[in-house]
Coordinates of C-alpha atoms and ligand atoms in Angstrom, one line a residue:
M25 CA 134.0 121.0 78.5
D26 CA 132.9 118.4 81.3
C27 CA 129.9 116.5 80.5
Y28 CA 128.5 117.1 84.3
K29 CA 125.8 113.9 83.9
R30 CA 127.9 112.2 82.1
R31 CA 124.7 110.8 80.2
T32 CA 126.4 111.9 76.6
S33 CA 129.7 111.7 75.0
T34 CA 129.2 115.4 74.2
C35 CA 127.6 117.3 76.7
F36 CA 125.5 120.4 75.0
P37 CA 123.0 121.5 77.7
F38 CA 120.4 120.6 75.5
S39 CA 121.1 116.6 75.5
C40 CA 121.9 116.9 79.1
E41 CA 118.6 117.2 80.0
T42 CA 117.0 114.4 82.5
P43 CA 115.1 112.2 79.6
V44 CA 112.0 111.4 80.5
K45 CA 111.1 107.7 81.9
I46 CA 108.3 105.3 81.8
H47 CA 107.4 102.2 84.4
E48 CA 108.9 98.6 83.0
F49 CA 105.0 97.8 83.0
Q50 CA 104.3 100.8 80.3
A51 CA 107.5 100.0 78.4
K52 CA 106.0 97.0 78.1
A53 CA 103.1 97.6 76.5
L54 CA 104.5 99.8 73.5
F55 CA 107.2 97.0 73.2
R56 CA 104.0 94.6 72.4
K57 CA 101.9 97.7 69.9
Y58 CA 105.7 97.6 67.8
G59 CA 105.2 93.3 68.0
I60 CA 108.3 93.2 70.4
P61 CA 107.5 89.6 72.1
V62 CA 107.4 90.4 76.0
P63 CA 105.9 88.1 79.0
R64 CA 101.9 88.4 79.5
G65 CA 101.1 90.5 82.8
I66 CA 98.9 92.3 84.7
I67 CA 99.5 95.4 86.9
A68 CA 98.7 95.3 90.7
K69 CA 98.1 97.6 93.2
T70 CA 97.5 96.1 95.9
P71 CA 97.9 92.2 97.5
D72 CA 94.9 91.1 96.8
E73 CA 94.8 92.6 93.1
A74 CA 98.2 90.2 92.7
R75 CA 96.7 87.4 94.4
D76 CA 93.5 87.5 91.4
A77 CA 96.1 88.6 88.7
A78 CA 98.2 85.2 89.5
L79 CA 94.9 83.9 89.6
K80 CA 94.2 84.4 86.2
I81 CA 98.0 83.9 84.6
G82 CA 98.2 80.4 86.5
G83 CA 101.4 78.7 87.7
T84 CA 104.0 80.7 88.7
V85 CA 104.9 84.1 88.5
V86 CA 106.9 86.6 89.3
V87 CA 106.1 89.8 90.8
K88 CA 108.1 93.0 90.7
A89 CA 108.2 96.3 91.9
Q90 CA 107.2 98.7 89.6
I91 CA 109.8 102.0 90.0
H92 CA 111.5 104.2 87.6
A93 CA 115.6 102.7 88.7
G94 CA 116.3 99.6 87.2
G95 CA 118.9 97.3 89.8
R96 CA 115.6 96.1 91.1
G97 CA 116.5 92.3 91.4
K98 CA 119.8 93.1 93.7
G99 CA 118.0 96.0 95.1
S100 CA 116.5 96.1 98.9
L101 CA 113.7 97.0 100.4
R102 CA 114.6 99.9 103.2
E103 CA 112.1 98.8 105.4
N104 CA 113.6 95.1 104.9
P105 CA 116.6 94.1 103.4
S106 CA 116.4 90.5 103.1
V107 CA 113.3 91.6 100.8
H108 CA 114.5 92.1 96.5
G109 CA 112.4 93.9 93.7
V110 CA 111.4 90.7 91.5
K111 CA 110.7 87.4 92.7
V112 CA 109.3 84.3 91.4
V113 CA 106.5 82.6 93.0
K114 CA 104.8 79.1 93.0
T115 CA 101.2 80.0 93.9
P116 CA 98.8 82.9 94.0
E117 CA 99.0 83.7 97.7
D118 CA 102.2 83.9 97.7
A119 CA 102.2 86.1 94.3
A120 CA 100.1 88.1 97.3
A121 CA 101.9 88.1 100.5
F122 CA 105.3 88.9 98.6
A123 CA 103.3 92.2 96.9
A124 CA 102.3 93.2 100.8
S125 CA 105.8 93.1 101.5
L126 CA 106.5 95.5 98.2
L127 CA 104.1 97.8 98.1
G128 CA 104.2 100.9 100.4
N129 CA 107.5 100.2 100.9
H130 CA 110.8 101.7 99.8
L131 CA 113.0 99.8 97.1
I132 CA 117.1 100.8 97.1
T133 CA 119.2 99.9 94.4
H134 CA 122.9 101.6 92.3
Q135 CA 120.0 103.6 90.1
T136 CA 118.2 105.0 93.1
G137 CA 119.1 107.7 95.8
P138 CA 120.2 105.9 99.5
E139 CA 116.6 106.6 100.4
G140 CA 114.9 104.2 98.0
Q141 CA 111.7 104.9 96.0
Q142 CA 108.5 103.5 96.9
V143 CA 106.9 101.5 95.2
K144 CA 103.1 101.7 94.5
Q145 CA 102.4 99.1 92.0
I146 CA 104.0 95.9 90.9
L147 CA 103.8 93.9 87.2
V148 CA 103.0 89.8 87.6
E149 CA 103.5 88.2 84.7
E150 CA 103.5 85.1 83.6
A151 CA 107.6 82.8 84.8
S152 CA 109.8 82.1 82.2
N153 CA 111.9 78.8 81.5
I154 CA 115.7 81.1 81.1
A155 CA 117.5 79.0 78.9
T156 CA 119.9 82.2 77.5
E157 CA 120.5 85.7 79.0
L158 CA 121.2 88.4 77.1
Y159 CA 121.4 92.0 76.5
A160 CA 120.0 94.6 74.3
G161 CA 120.3 98.4 74.4
V162 CA 119.3 101.3 71.7
V163 CA 121.2 104.7 71.8
L164 CA 122.0 107.2 69.9
D165 CA 125.2 107.1 69.0
R166 CA 126.3 111.4 69.3
D167 CA 129.8 110.4 68.5
T168 CA 128.6 108.9 65.0
S169 CA 124.8 110.8 65.0
R170 CA 123.2 107.1 64.6
V171 CA 120.6 104.7 66.1
A172 CA 122.7 101.8 67.9
F173 CA 122.5 98.6 68.7
I174 CA 124.9 98.0 72.2
V175 CA 124.6 94.1 72.8
S176 CA 126.0 91.4 74.9
T177 CA 125.8 87.9 75.9
E178 CA 126.4 88.7 78.6
G179 CA 122.7 89.5 79.9
G180 CA 120.4 89.6 82.8
M181 CA 123.6 91.2 84.9
D182 CA 124.9 94.6 85.8
I183 CA 126.1 96.0 82.0
E184 CA 128.3 99.0 83.1
K185 CA 130.2 95.2 84.3
V186 CA 130.6 94.1 81.2
A187 CA 131.7 96.9 79.5
E188 CA 134.2 97.7 81.9
E189 CA 135.4 94.6 83.0
T190 CA 135.0 92.2 79.8
P191 CA 134.6 95.3 76.7
E192 CA 135.3 92.4 74.1
L193 CA 131.9 91.2 75.1
I194 CA 129.9 93.7 74.0
M195 CA 129.1 94.1 70.4
T196 CA 127.6 97.4 68.3
E197 CA 126.3 97.8 65.4
R198 CA 125.3 101.2 64.5
I199 CA 122.1 102.1 62.3
D200 CA 123.0 104.3 59.1
P201 CA 120.2 106.6 58.6
A202 CA 119.5 107.1 54.6
T203 CA 119.2 103.5 54.2
G204 CA 117.2 102.4 57.7
M205 CA 117.3 99.5 59.4
K206 CA 117.6 96.6 57.3
P207 CA 116.9 93.0 57.3
Y208 CA 120.7 92.4 57.0
H209 CA 121.2 94.5 60.4
G210 CA 118.5 92.6 62.4
R211 CA 120.9 88.9 61.2
K212 CA 124.0 90.3 62.0
I213 CA 122.8 90.9 65.6
A214 CA 122.0 88.1 66.1
K215 CA 124.6 86.3 64.3
A216 CA 127.0 88.3 67.0
L217 CA 124.7 87.0 70.1
G218 CA 126.2 83.5 68.2
L219 CA 122.0 83.2 67.9
E220 CA 121.2 80.7 64.5
G221 CA 118.1 79.3 62.6
Q222 CA 114.5 80.3 64.0
T223 CA 116.1 81.7 67.1
A224 CA 118.2 84.1 64.9
S225 CA 115.2 84.6 62.9
Q226 CA 113.0 85.5 65.5
A227 CA 115.6 87.6 67.7
A228 CA 116.1 89.7 64.1
K229 CA 112.9 90.1 63.9
L230 CA 112.2 91.9 66.9
F231 CA 115.5 93.9 67.5
A232 CA 114.1 95.4 63.7
G233 CA 110.6 96.1 66.3
L234 CA 113.3 97.6 68.5
Y235 CA 114.8 100.0 65.9
T236 CA 110.9 101.3 64.8
M237 CA 110.0 102.1 68.3
F238 CA 112.8 103.9 69.4
T239 CA 112.9 106.3 66.1
A240 CA 108.9 106.7 66.2
T241 CA 108.7 107.2 69.7
D242 CA 112.0 109.5 69.5
A243 CA 113.5 108.0 72.3
S244 CA 117.0 108.3 74.1
L245 CA 117.6 104.8 75.4
V246 CA 115.9 101.6 75.1
E247 CA 117.1 98.3 76.9
V248 CA 116.5 95.0 77.3
N249 CA 118.2 93.0 80.0
P250 CA 118.1 90.4 79.8
L251 CA 117.0 89.3 76.5
V252 CA 116.0 85.9 77.1
I253 CA 116.3 82.7 74.9
T254 CA 113.4 80.1 76.7
A255 CA 113.7 76.4 77.1
E256 CA 110.6 76.0 74.6
G257 CA 112.8 78.1 72.4
E258 CA 111.0 81.9 72.3
V259 CA 112.9 85.1 72.1
K260 CA 111.6 87.4 74.3
A261 CA 111.9 90.9 76.5
L262 CA 111.5 89.9 80.0
D263 CA 112.4 93.5 81.3
A264 CA 111.9 96.8 79.8
K265 CA 113.3 100.1 80.0
V266 CA 112.8 103.1 77.9
T267 CA 113.6 106.7 78.1
F268 CA 112.3 109.3 75.9
D269 CA 113.8 113.0 74.9
A270 CA 112.3 115.3 76.9
N271 CA 112.5 118.0 74.3
A272 CA 110.3 115.7 71.8
L273 CA 107.8 114.8 74.1
F274 CA 105.8 117.5 73.2
R275 CA 105.1 115.9 69.5
H276 CA 104.2 112.5 71.8
P277 CA 101.6 113.2 74.3
E278 CA 100.6 109.5 74.6
I279 CA 104.3 109.1 76.1
Q280 CA 103.7 112.5 77.9
E281 CA 100.5 110.7 79.5
L282 CA 102.9 108.0 81.2
R283 CA 105.4 110.3 83.3
D284 CA 104.3 108.9 87.3
I285 CA 105.1 112.6 88.2
D286 CA 105.8 110.5 91.7
E287 CA 109.2 109.9 90.0
E288 CA 110.8 112.9 89.0
D289 CA 113.1 115.0 90.9
P290 CA 109.6 117.5 91.8
K291 CA 113.0 120.6 91.0
E292 CA 113.1 119.6 87.7
T293 CA 109.6 119.2 87.6
E294 CA 109.0 122.6 88.7
A295 CA 112.0 124.6 86.5
H296 CA 110.3 122.8 83.7
D297 CA 106.8 123.7 84.1
A298 CA 108.0 127.2 84.4
G299 CA 110.0 127.2 81.3
L300 CA 113.2 126.9 82.1
S301 CA 116.1 124.8 81.9
Y302 CA 116.8 123.0 84.6
V303 CA 118.9 119.8 85.9
A304 CA 119.8 119.0 89.4
L305 CA 123.2 118.4 90.1
E306 CA 125.0 116.9 93.1
G307 CA 127.4 120.4 94.0
S308 CA 126.8 122.7 96.5
I309 CA 126.2 126.1 94.4
G310 CA 122.9 127.2 93.2
C311 CA 123.9 128.9 89.2
L312 CA 121.5 131.0 87.8
V313 CA 122.4 131.8 84.5
N314 CA 121.0 133.2 81.8
G315 CA 122.7 131.0 78.4
A316 CA 123.0 127.4 78.2
G317 CA 126.7 128.3 76.6
L318 CA 127.2 131.1 79.7
A319 CA 125.6 128.7 82.2
M320 CA 128.3 125.5 80.6
A321 CA 131.2 128.3 80.9
T322 CA 130.1 129.3 84.8
M323 CA 129.9 125.9 86.0
D324 CA 133.4 124.7 84.9
S325 CA 134.5 128.1 86.1
I326 CA 133.1 126.9 89.7
K327 CA 134.7 123.7 89.4
N328 CA 138.2 125.0 88.8
A329 CA 137.7 127.2 91.6
G330 CA 137.6 124.5 93.1
G331 CA 133.3 124.6 93.7
S332 CA 130.8 121.7 92.6
P333 CA 127.8 123.1 90.8
S334 CA 124.1 122.0 92.5
N335 CA 122.3 122.5 89.3
F336 CA 122.5 123.6 86.2
L337 CA 120.1 126.8 85.0
D338 CA 119.3 128.2 81.8
V339 CA 116.8 131.5 82.7
G340 CA 117.1 132.3 78.6
G341 CA 117.1 134.8 77.2
G342 CA 113.9 137.4 77.7
A343 CA 113.7 135.7 81.2
T344 CA 110.8 137.5 83.2
E345 CA 110.9 138.4 86.6
A346 CA 108.3 135.6 87.8
Q347 CA 110.5 132.8 86.2
V348 CA 113.7 134.2 87.9
T349 CA 111.4 134.6 90.8
Q350 CA 110.4 130.9 90.5
A351 CA 114.0 129.6 89.2
F352 CA 115.7 131.8 92.5
K353 CA 113.1 129.2 94.4
I354 CA 114.2 126.1 93.2
I355 CA 117.6 126.7 93.7
L356 CA 116.9 127.8 97.3
A357 CA 114.6 124.3 98.3
D358 CA 117.7 122.0 97.1
P359 CA 119.1 121.8 101.0
N360 CA 122.7 121.2 100.1
V361 CA 122.9 124.8 98.2
K362 CA 125.7 126.5 100.5
A363 CA 126.0 129.6 98.1
I364 CA 124.8 131.2 95.3
L365 CA 125.8 132.7 92.0
V366 CA 123.8 134.6 89.9
N367 CA 125.6 135.5 86.5
I368 CA 124.0 137.1 83.7
F369 CA 125.4 139.3 80.5
A370 CA 122.2 140.4 79.5
G371 CA 121.6 141.6 76.0
I372 CA 118.0 140.8 75.4
A373 CA 117.5 139.6 78.6
K374 CA 118.0 142.8 81.4
C375 CA 119.9 143.2 84.6
D376 CA 116.9 145.2 86.4
V377 CA 114.8 142.3 85.5
I378 CA 116.5 139.8 86.6
A379 CA 117.8 142.0 89.7
N380 CA 114.3 142.5 90.6
G381 CA 113.2 139.1 90.2
V382 CA 116.6 137.9 92.5
V383 CA 115.0 139.9 95.3
G384 CA 111.6 139.2 95.2
A385 CA 112.6 136.0 95.8
A386 CA 114.7 136.3 98.0
R387 CA 112.3 138.3 100.4
E388 CA 109.8 135.7 99.7
V389 CA 111.5 133.0 100.7
G390 CA 114.5 134.2 102.5
L391 CA 117.6 133.9 101.6
A392 CA 120.0 132.0 104.6
V393 CA 122.8 131.3 102.2
P394 CA 125.8 134.2 100.8
L395 CA 124.6 135.2 97.5
V396 CA 127.1 136.4 94.2
V397 CA 126.6 138.5 91.4
R398 CA 128.1 139.1 88.8
L399 CA 125.7 141.2 86.1
E400 CA 126.4 143.4 82.6
G401 CA 125.1 143.6 79.8
T402 CA 121.7 145.6 79.1
N403 CA 120.9 148.0 82.0
V404 CA 123.5 147.1 84.2
D405 CA 123.7 150.1 86.2
L406 CA 119.2 149.9 87.2
G407 CA 120.5 146.2 87.9
K408 CA 122.7 146.9 90.9
K409 CA 121.4 149.8 92.2
I410 CA 118.0 147.2 92.8
L411 CA 120.3 144.9 94.4
A412 CA 122.8 147.5 96.6
E413 CA 118.9 149.3 97.6
S414 CA 117.5 146.0 98.7
G415 CA 119.0 145.5 102.0
L416 CA 120.5 141.7 101.3
A417 CA 123.4 140.8 101.9
I418 CA 124.8 140.7 98.4
T419 CA 128.5 140.2 97.3
P420 CA 128.6 141.8 93.9
A421 CA 131.1 140.2 91.5
G422 CA 133.5 141.9 88.7
D423 CA 134.3 138.9 86.1
M424 CA 133.1 135.6 85.7
H425 CA 136.3 134.5 87.2
D426 CA 136.1 136.5 90.2
A427 CA 132.2 135.7 90.8
A428 CA 133.3 132.3 90.9
K429 CA 136.1 132.5 93.1
K430 CA 134.3 134.5 95.7
V431 CA 130.8 132.1 95.3
V432 CA 133.4 128.9 95.9
A433 CA 134.8 131.3 98.9
A434 CA 131.1 132.1 100.7
A435 CA 130.7 127.7 100.1
T436 CA 133.3 126.2 101.1
G437 CA 134.9 128.8 104.2
R438 CA 138.1 128.4 102.3
S439 CA 139.5 131.4 100.1
V440 CA 140.2 130.8 97.0
S441 CA 142.9 132.4 95.0
Ligands
LIG1 P1 116.3 94.7 87.3 O1 116.3 93.9 87.9 O2 115.2 96.1 88.0 O3 116.6 94.3 85.8 O4 115.5 93.4 86.7 P2 114.6 92.1 85.9 O5 113.9 92.5 85.2 O6 116.2 91.9 84.7 O7 114.8 91.6 87.0 C1 115.7 90.6 87.4 C2 116.2 88.9 87.2 O8 115.1 88.7 87.4 C3 116.3 88.9 86.2 O9 117.6 89.1 85.4 C4 116.1 87.2 85.8 O10 116.9 86.3 86.4 C5 115.2 87.0 86.9 N1 113.5 86.3 86.1 C6 113.1 87.8 85.9 N2 112.2 87.4 85.3 C7 112.5 85.9 84.8 C8 111.5 84.8 85.1 O11 110.5 84.7 84.4 N3 111.8 83.6 85.2 C9 113.2 83.7 85.7 N4 113.7 82.3 86.5 N5 114.1 84.4 85.7 C10 112.7 86.0 86.2
LIG2 MN1 116.6 94.0 84.2

């Protein structure tokens, strides 16, 4: 089975759910809490605030756009491609001027869409004298069910590129959950990075902090790129990217508060609030399915038939009419959707409830794209009757493969055999 988001090695819808992101300045506040050294910084929302912050910090400062995406240093403003998202400036006036050029504009990086993300706040930080730039990441390795450190001497740059071109420069250290992170783990990772003496001890302590933070906050990724050694011999996290497991968020109200809804996909937020399991994808076929396994199988069927799904959507076992209506609206709001497939195998769910939800939503928002429906299970005859009598142009399908072929044909205009 394909992993449609290529987020994890083993694709399961629950691990595939979009992780919750926070801003760099928030991640650094968490770092501080866990004893991980970061530069002094102040957040600013206006050029004046940026000037004041630079004045307060004193000397050379770094001004950094805060958006939920990496690659800001190399990214460019949509409105002015010569402006990048990170700049080292020498005076408070320059800090204010750079802030003015960023704020309100859209920063495009390799991790944002082509539209970029609007910069609403910036971080003004004390500048560091970088001697060495390293990379450190903490992830959950699903193959071994262990928290894994991924480190490299090639920090500061695109780590994906390093992984592709010089994989031998990336080291992995997995932590046995039975022992947890021990001092020797930290020493081993520091040694792998070529660090010695005081620097190695400082780094080992920092790694222990990263591990504690990762497990305590139910993070799904903690990435420090670059992790630097300064000319003064200090070890510091110059950048911080942290994402959290969305399914563990309920036990971290303090992290929930850090969410920036503006930065999230509104369709995913809406679905989440309606109790639906939804992941936005790039294809053209909207899917409304009950059950995670059936949803995965449906997506594979669509792929096999030569199409591509625009979303993963599981309305769940006990879906209500209101939830189905909401789900349908979310699918229809995606301009890429060229056809919709409703694939229901009703056990606990009831076909008539699903059918009423589909009809209600289609009437409310208007159905401008072809709709293929395959219903099976509890109250199937009643469900089919509701759809047939609705007056909507619905293509019924016999089984899942028939449904996939019909919806791909409808979306692409090609006949699918
Ligand atoms: P990203 O591009 O979104 O990953 O943003 P980073 O926080 O990693 O910053 C991009 C680059 O700016 C870093 O790789 C550094 O080379 C540079 N940079 C960031 N902070 C400083 C600093 O304090 N001093 C210097 N000299 N360069 C910095
Ligand atoms: Mn970075």
